[in-house]
C-alpha cells in the first residue's frame, strides 16, 4: 500500500522506506490500450496520456457522440490513432 510519509514523500508503509520519484518517461510505442468509457473526461484524459506516449488507443462509449469525437480528436492530436465502439449498437445478450 502506498501512502504519504510525515514529510510528504511516498512510502510503502515500512518504517524508513520511501519510493523514489519516476525519473524517466514511460514509452508505450507499439502497445495497444483498451479503455471502457472513453468518451468521458477521465477516459479521454487516460487515452490522451497514453497516446502521447506512443500507445494505439481503442475505446468504448455508450451514448455521447460529442464526447467520442472529442476523444478521437485528442488522441489524434497526441499523435496516435483511435478506434471506437458504441456499446449501444452491440447489446449484451441475456439468458
mmCIF file of C-alpha atoms in Angstrom:
data_model
loop_
_atom_site.group_PDB
_atom_site.id
_atom_site.type_symbol
_atom_site.label_atom_id
_atom_site.label_comp_id
_atom_site.label_asym_id
_atom_site.label_seq_id
_atom_site.Cartn_x
_atom_site.Cartn_y
_atom_site.Cartn_z
ATOM 1 C CA UNK A 1 0.000 0.000 0.000
ATOM 2 C CA UNK A 2 1.387 3.390 -0.964
ATOM 3 C CA UNK A 3 0.828 6.391 1.273
ATOM 4 C CA UNK A 4 2.411 9.697 2.206
ATOM 5 C CA UNK A 5 5.046 9.825 4.933
ATOM 6 C CA UNK A 6 5.358 12.588 7.515
ATOM 7 C CA UNK A 7 7.307 14.833 5.123
ATOM 8 C CA UNK A 8 5.043 14.169 2.156
ATOM 9 C CA UNK A 9 7.263 11.566 0.462
ATOM 10 C CA UNK A 10 5.704 8.359 -0.863
ATOM 11 C CA UNK A 11 6.200 5.286 1.301
ATOM 12 C CA UNK A 12 5.144 1.647 1.141
ATOM 13 C CA UNK A 13 4.320 1.630 4.851
ATOM 14 C CA UNK A 14 7.554 0.169 6.225
ATOM 15 C CA UNK A 15 9.422 2.419 8.676
ATOM 16 C CA UNK A 16 12.061 4.452 6.874
ATOM 17 C CA UNK A 17 11.079 3.337 3.365
ATOM 18 C CA UNK A 18 10.396 5.749 0.534
ATOM 19 C CA UNK A 19 9.520 5.195 -3.100
ATOM 20 C CA UNK A 20 11.796 7.176 -5.419
ATOM 21 C CA UNK A 21 10.097 9.501 -7.916
ATOM 22 C CA UNK A 22 9.919 8.398 -11.547
ATOM 23 C CA UNK A 23 12.861 9.876 -13.393
ATOM 24 C CA UNK A 24 12.135 8.549 -16.891
ATOM 25 C CA UNK A 25 9.265 8.880 -19.325
ATOM 26 C CA UNK A 26 7.281 5.698 -19.936
ATOM 27 C CA UNK A 27 7.238 4.507 -23.552
ATOM 28 C CA UNK A 28 4.188 2.636 -24.859
ATOM 29 C CA UNK A 29 5.189 2.670 -28.535
ATOM 30 C CA UNK A 30 3.609 -0.309 -30.302
ATOM 31 C CA UNK A 31 1.359 -1.180 -27.366
ATOM 32 C CA UNK A 32 -2.439 -1.246 -27.583
ATOM 33 C CA UNK A 33 -4.715 0.105 -24.884
ATOM 34 C CA UNK A 34 -8.442 -0.575 -24.494
ATOM 35 C CA UNK A 35 -10.421 1.957 -22.465
ATOM 36 C CA UNK A 36 -14.039 1.465 -21.465
ATOM 37 C CA UNK A 37 -15.918 4.737 -21.116
ATOM 38 C CA UNK A 38 -13.527 6.624 -23.358
ATOM 39 C CA UNK A 39 -15.912 9.453 -24.198
ATOM 40 C CA UNK A 40 -15.972 10.836 -20.641
ATOM 41 C CA UNK A 41 -13.494 13.273 -19.151
ATOM 42 C CA UNK A 42 -11.443 10.670 -17.260
ATOM 43 C CA UNK A 43 -11.402 8.196 -20.162
ATOM 44 C CA UNK A 44 -10.351 10.978 -22.539
ATOM 45 C CA UNK A 45 -7.528 12.045 -20.211
ATOM 46 C CA UNK A 46 -6.275 8.459 -19.940
ATOM 47 C CA UNK A 47 -6.497 7.946 -23.715
ATOM 48 C CA UNK A 48 -4.646 11.186 -24.424
ATOM 49 C CA UNK A 49 -1.891 10.480 -21.891
ATOM 50 C CA UNK A 50 -1.181 7.005 -23.278
ATOM 51 C CA UNK A 51 -1.453 8.208 -26.896
ATOM 52 C CA UNK A 52 1.175 10.845 -26.165
ATOM 53 C CA UNK A 53 3.454 8.017 -25.018
ATOM 54 C CA UNK A 54 3.000 6.047 -28.241
ATOM 55 C CA UNK A 55 0.104 3.694 -27.454
ATOM 56 C CA UNK A 56 -2.552 2.838 -30.023
ATOM 57 C CA UNK A 57 -5.954 3.535 -28.472
ATOM 58 C CA UNK A 58 -9.255 1.654 -28.664
ATOM 59 C CA UNK A 59 -12.197 2.738 -26.552
ATOM 60 C CA UNK A 60 -15.876 2.130 -25.984
ATOM 61 C CA UNK A 61 -18.586 4.696 -25.395
ATOM 62 C CA UNK A 62 -22.288 4.460 -24.720
ATOM 63 C CA UNK A 63 -24.191 7.478 -25.986
ATOM 64 C CA UNK A 64 -22.105 10.647 -26.140
ATOM 65 C CA UNK A 65 -21.230 11.175 -29.797
ATOM 66 C CA UNK A 66 -19.748 14.587 -28.947
ATOM 67 C CA UNK A 67 -17.577 13.069 -26.205
ATOM 68 C CA UNK A 68 -16.487 10.288 -28.533
ATOM 69 C CA UNK A 69 -15.436 12.764 -31.200
ATOM 70 C CA UNK A 70 -13.579 14.876 -28.622
ATOM 71 C CA UNK A 71 -11.620 11.779 -27.543
ATOM 72 C CA UNK A 72 -10.789 10.863 -31.143
ATOM 73 C CA UNK A 73 -9.604 14.445 -31.777
ATOM 74 C CA UNK A 74 -7.489 14.478 -28.582
ATOM 75 C CA UNK A 75 -5.870 11.112 -29.345
ATOM 76 C CA UNK A 76 -5.078 12.143 -32.918
ATOM 77 C CA UNK A 77 -3.669 15.470 -31.707
ATOM 78 C CA UNK A 78 -1.399 13.472 -29.377
ATOM 79 C CA UNK A 79 -0.041 11.608 -32.407
ATOM 80 C CA UNK A 80 -1.902 8.290 -32.296
ATOM 81 C CA UNK A 81 -4.975 6.740 -33.867
ATOM 82 C CA UNK A 82 -8.217 5.871 -32.111
ATOM 83 C CA UNK A 83 -10.670 3.062 -32.734
ATOM 84 C CA UNK A 84 -14.046 3.301 -31.051
ATOM 85 C CA UNK A 85 -17.070 1.081 -30.483
ATOM 86 C CA UNK A 86 -20.526 2.242 -29.446
ATOM 87 C CA UNK A 87 -21.864 -0.165 -26.813
ATOM 88 C CA UNK A 88 -25.497 0.642 -27.692
ATOM 89 C CA UNK A 89 -25.005 -0.942 -31.105
ATOM 90 C CA UNK A 90 -23.659 -4.122 -29.546
ATOM 91 C CA UNK A 91 -26.011 -5.029 -26.668
ATOM 92 C CA UNK A 92 -25.181 -7.829 -24.287
ATOM 93 C CA UNK A 93 -27.425 -10.850 -24.707
ATOM 94 C CA UNK A 94 -29.109 -12.104 -21.560
ATOM 95 C CA UNK A 95 -30.410 -15.531 -20.758
#
